[in-house]
Structure formats: C-alpha cells, structure tokens
XYZ file of N, CA and C in Angstrom:
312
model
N 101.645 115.136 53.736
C 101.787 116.153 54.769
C 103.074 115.873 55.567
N 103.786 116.790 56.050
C 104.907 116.760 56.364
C 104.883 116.320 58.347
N 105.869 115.654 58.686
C 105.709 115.437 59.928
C 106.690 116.829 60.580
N 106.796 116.712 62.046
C 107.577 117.718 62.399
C 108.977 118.079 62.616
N 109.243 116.632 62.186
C 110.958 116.679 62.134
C 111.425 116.973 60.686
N 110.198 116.500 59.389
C 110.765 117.362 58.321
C 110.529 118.355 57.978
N 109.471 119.115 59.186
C 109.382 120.646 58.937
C 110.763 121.165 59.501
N 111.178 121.138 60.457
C 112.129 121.963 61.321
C 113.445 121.195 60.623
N 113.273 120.296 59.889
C 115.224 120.045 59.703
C 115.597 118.515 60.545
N 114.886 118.542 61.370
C 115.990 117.493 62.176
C 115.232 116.242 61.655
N 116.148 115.622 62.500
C 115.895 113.711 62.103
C 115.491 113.263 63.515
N 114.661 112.151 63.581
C 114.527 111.748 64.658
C 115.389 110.008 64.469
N 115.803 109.741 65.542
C 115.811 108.629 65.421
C 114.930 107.089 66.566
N 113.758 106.926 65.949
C 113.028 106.350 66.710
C 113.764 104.600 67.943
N 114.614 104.485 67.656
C 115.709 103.252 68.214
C 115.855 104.374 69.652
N 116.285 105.852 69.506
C 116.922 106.392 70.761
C 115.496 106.967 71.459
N 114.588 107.308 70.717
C 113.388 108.004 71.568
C 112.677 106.342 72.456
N 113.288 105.221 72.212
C 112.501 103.831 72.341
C 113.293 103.453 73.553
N 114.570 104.021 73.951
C 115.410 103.709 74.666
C 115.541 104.326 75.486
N 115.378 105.683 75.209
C 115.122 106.859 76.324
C 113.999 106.507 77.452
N 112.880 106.022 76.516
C 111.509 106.268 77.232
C 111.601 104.504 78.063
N 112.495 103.729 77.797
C 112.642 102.715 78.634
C 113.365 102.407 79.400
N 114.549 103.755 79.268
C 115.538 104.160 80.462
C 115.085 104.839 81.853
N 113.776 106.043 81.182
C 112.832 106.519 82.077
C 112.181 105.755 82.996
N 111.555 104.712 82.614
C 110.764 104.191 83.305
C 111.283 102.741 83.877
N 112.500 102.623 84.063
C 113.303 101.519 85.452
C 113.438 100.231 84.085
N 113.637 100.386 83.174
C 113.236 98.839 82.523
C 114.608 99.010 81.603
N 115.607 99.042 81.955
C 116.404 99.332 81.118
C 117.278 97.827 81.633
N 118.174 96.981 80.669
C 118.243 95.600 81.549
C 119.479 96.108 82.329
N 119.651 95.385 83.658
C 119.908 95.361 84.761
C 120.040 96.674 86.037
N 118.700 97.335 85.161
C 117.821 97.766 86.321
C 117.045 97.457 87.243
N 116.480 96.073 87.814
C 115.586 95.690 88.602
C 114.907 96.155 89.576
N 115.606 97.694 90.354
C 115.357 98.043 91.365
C 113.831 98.383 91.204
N 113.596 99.238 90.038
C 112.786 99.992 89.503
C 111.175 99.626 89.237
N 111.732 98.186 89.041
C 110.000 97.137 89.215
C 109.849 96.532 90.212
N 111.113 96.448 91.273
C 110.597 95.688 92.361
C 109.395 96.749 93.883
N 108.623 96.006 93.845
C 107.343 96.371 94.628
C 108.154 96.254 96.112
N 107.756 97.179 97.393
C 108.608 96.968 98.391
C 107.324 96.196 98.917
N 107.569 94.962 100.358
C 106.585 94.193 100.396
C 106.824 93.939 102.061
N 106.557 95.036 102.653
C 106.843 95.185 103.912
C 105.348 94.700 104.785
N 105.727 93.528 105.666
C 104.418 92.898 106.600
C 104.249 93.512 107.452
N 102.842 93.767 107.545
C 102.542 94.168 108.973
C 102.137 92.776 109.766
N 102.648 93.199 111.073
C 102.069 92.171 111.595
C 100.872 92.558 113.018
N 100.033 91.754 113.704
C 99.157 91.706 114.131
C 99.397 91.516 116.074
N 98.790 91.536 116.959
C 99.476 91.784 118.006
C 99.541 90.213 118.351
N 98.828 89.094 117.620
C 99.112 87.804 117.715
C 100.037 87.435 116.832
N 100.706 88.078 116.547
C 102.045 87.564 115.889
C 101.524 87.070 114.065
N 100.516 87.347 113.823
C 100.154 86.780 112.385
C 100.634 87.882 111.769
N 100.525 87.336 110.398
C 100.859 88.450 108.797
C 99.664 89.271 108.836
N 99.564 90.145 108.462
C 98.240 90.988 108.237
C 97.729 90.832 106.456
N 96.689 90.610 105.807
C 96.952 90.169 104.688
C 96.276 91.605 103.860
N 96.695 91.188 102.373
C 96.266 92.431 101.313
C 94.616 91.940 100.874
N 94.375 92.881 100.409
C 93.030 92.406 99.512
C 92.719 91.333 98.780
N 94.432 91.174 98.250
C 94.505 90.509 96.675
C 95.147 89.038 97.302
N 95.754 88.936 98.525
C 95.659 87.790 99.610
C 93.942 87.419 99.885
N 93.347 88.106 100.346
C 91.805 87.645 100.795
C 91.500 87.095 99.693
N 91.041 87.906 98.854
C 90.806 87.438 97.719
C 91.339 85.980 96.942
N 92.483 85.567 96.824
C 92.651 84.381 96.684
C 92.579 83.461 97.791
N 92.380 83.556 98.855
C 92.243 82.876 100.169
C 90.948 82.308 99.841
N 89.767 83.255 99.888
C 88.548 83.059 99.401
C 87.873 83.119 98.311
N 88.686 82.777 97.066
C 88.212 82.387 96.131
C 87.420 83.626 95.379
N 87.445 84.511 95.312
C 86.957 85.757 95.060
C 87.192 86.635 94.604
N 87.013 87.553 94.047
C 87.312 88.488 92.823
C 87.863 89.864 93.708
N 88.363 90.531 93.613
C 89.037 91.537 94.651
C 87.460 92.660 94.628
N 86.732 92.756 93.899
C 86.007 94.066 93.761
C 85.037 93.230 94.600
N 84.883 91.681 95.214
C 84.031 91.250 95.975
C 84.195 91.577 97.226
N 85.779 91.432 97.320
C 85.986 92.105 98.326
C 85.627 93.215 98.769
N 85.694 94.558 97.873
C 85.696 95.900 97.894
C 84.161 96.097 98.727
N 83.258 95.090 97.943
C 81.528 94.923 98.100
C 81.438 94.418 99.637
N 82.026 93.636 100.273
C 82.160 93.049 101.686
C 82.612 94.201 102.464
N 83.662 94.566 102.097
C 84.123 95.681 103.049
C 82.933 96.871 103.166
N 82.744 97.322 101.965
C 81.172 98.962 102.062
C 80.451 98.038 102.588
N 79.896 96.631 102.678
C 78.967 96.312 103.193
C 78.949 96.012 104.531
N 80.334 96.231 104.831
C 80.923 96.331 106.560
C 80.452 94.723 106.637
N 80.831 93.582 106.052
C 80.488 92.039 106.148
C 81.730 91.487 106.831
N 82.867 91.934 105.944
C 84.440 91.672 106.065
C 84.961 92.937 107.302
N 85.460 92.801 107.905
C 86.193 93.374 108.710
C 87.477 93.746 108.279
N 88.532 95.126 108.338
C 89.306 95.389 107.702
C 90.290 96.501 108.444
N 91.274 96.657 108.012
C 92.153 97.669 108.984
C 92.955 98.853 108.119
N 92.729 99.778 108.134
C 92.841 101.170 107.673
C 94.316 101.970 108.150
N 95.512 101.611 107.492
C 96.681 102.203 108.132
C 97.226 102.565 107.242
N 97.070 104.947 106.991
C 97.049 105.185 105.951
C 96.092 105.035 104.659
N 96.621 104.374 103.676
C 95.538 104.588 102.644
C 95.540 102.954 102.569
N 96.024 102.405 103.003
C 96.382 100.895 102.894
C 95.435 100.183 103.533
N 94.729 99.280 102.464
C 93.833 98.458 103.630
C 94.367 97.111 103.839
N 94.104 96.389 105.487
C 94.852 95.355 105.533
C 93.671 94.314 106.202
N 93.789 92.710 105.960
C 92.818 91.985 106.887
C 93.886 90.887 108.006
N 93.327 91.195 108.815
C 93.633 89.757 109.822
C 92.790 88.624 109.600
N 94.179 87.776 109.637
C 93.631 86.289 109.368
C 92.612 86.029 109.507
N 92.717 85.949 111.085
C 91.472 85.462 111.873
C 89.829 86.140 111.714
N 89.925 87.387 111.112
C 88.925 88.159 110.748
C 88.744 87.276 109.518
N 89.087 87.051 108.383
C 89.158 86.571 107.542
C 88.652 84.837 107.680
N 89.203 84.437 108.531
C 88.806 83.144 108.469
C 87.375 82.936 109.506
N 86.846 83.913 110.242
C 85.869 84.251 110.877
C 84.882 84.376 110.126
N 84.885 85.174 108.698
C 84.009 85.561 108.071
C 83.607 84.374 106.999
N 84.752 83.298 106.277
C 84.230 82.109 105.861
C 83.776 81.159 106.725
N 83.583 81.190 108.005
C 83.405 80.133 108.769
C 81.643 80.272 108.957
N 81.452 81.980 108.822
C 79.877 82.317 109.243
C 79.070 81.807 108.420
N 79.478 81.601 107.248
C 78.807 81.466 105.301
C 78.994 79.261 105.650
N 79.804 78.847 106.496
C 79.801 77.306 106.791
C 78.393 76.699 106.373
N 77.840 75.979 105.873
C 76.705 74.654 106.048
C 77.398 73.581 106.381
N 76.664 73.136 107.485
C 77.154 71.606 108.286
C 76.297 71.009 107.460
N 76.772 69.533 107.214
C 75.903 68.168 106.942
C 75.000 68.084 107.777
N 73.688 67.598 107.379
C 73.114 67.079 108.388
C 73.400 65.526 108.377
C-alpha cells in the first residue's frame, strides 16, 4: 500500500521533518532559553522562601500526591497565589513537628 508521499509525487525527507519538529520545540543546540523553567521566589513577610510542593515533598520525605492528600485534607496549610500553590516554612515545619514522638 502506498504511503502519501508516493501517492502525490513528493519525497519526504525524514532528517528535515526530525529537525523541524526539534527546532519547534526550543531544543535545537544552543537554544537553552526554551527549557529553562523561570524560578521566581516568593517570599514571606518573615523574610523566608516560600516553598513548592515538590520542595515539601522532599523536605518531608513524601511523595507529592501525599502532599496533594494533606492539603484536601486541610492537614498541611498552603497559600493560593493564582493557580500556584506555595508553603511556608514554618507551616511546614509546624506540621512535622505535630506527627513528633518524644522518648520516654
């Protein structure tokens, strides 16, 4: 069965459709702009970093969707600016301190 470039005549050449589609999408080499993530801090009115999910989450040892489960379960405390969710430290380190067992 015939493909569609030998129905219509033309040739493709798969090297330029491979190059195109990696020119499109920022990855072409010494493009960098294109993958770099912008990584702008918020900060807190005590002067701390405000942290990401995927910060909590390795802070506390935890899987990010545990997170997701803390937050609906209103356990974790969290800050809503835009679509962006953010934690303060101290919220954060508040909430491993509650889960603490002392020695007896």
């Amino acid at each position: 069965m015939a493909n569609q470039s030998e129905r219509d005549g033309t040739t493709m050449n798969p090297t330029a459709l491979h190059a195109h589609s990696e020119s499109e999408a920022g990855l072409v080499r010494g493009n960098t702009n294109a993958m770099k993530k912008t990584t702008e801090t918020a900060v807190t009115p005590h002067g701390e970093a405000l942290l990401t999910k995927t910060q909590v989450a390795k802070k506390l040892s935890i899987s990010e969707r545990t997170v997701d489960n803390l937050m609906r379960a209103k356990s974790l405390a969290f800050v809503r600016i835009g679509r962006a969710i953010r934690f303060e430290p101290s919220d954060v380190d508040a909430f491993k301190n509650s889960y603490r067992v002392n020695a007896a």
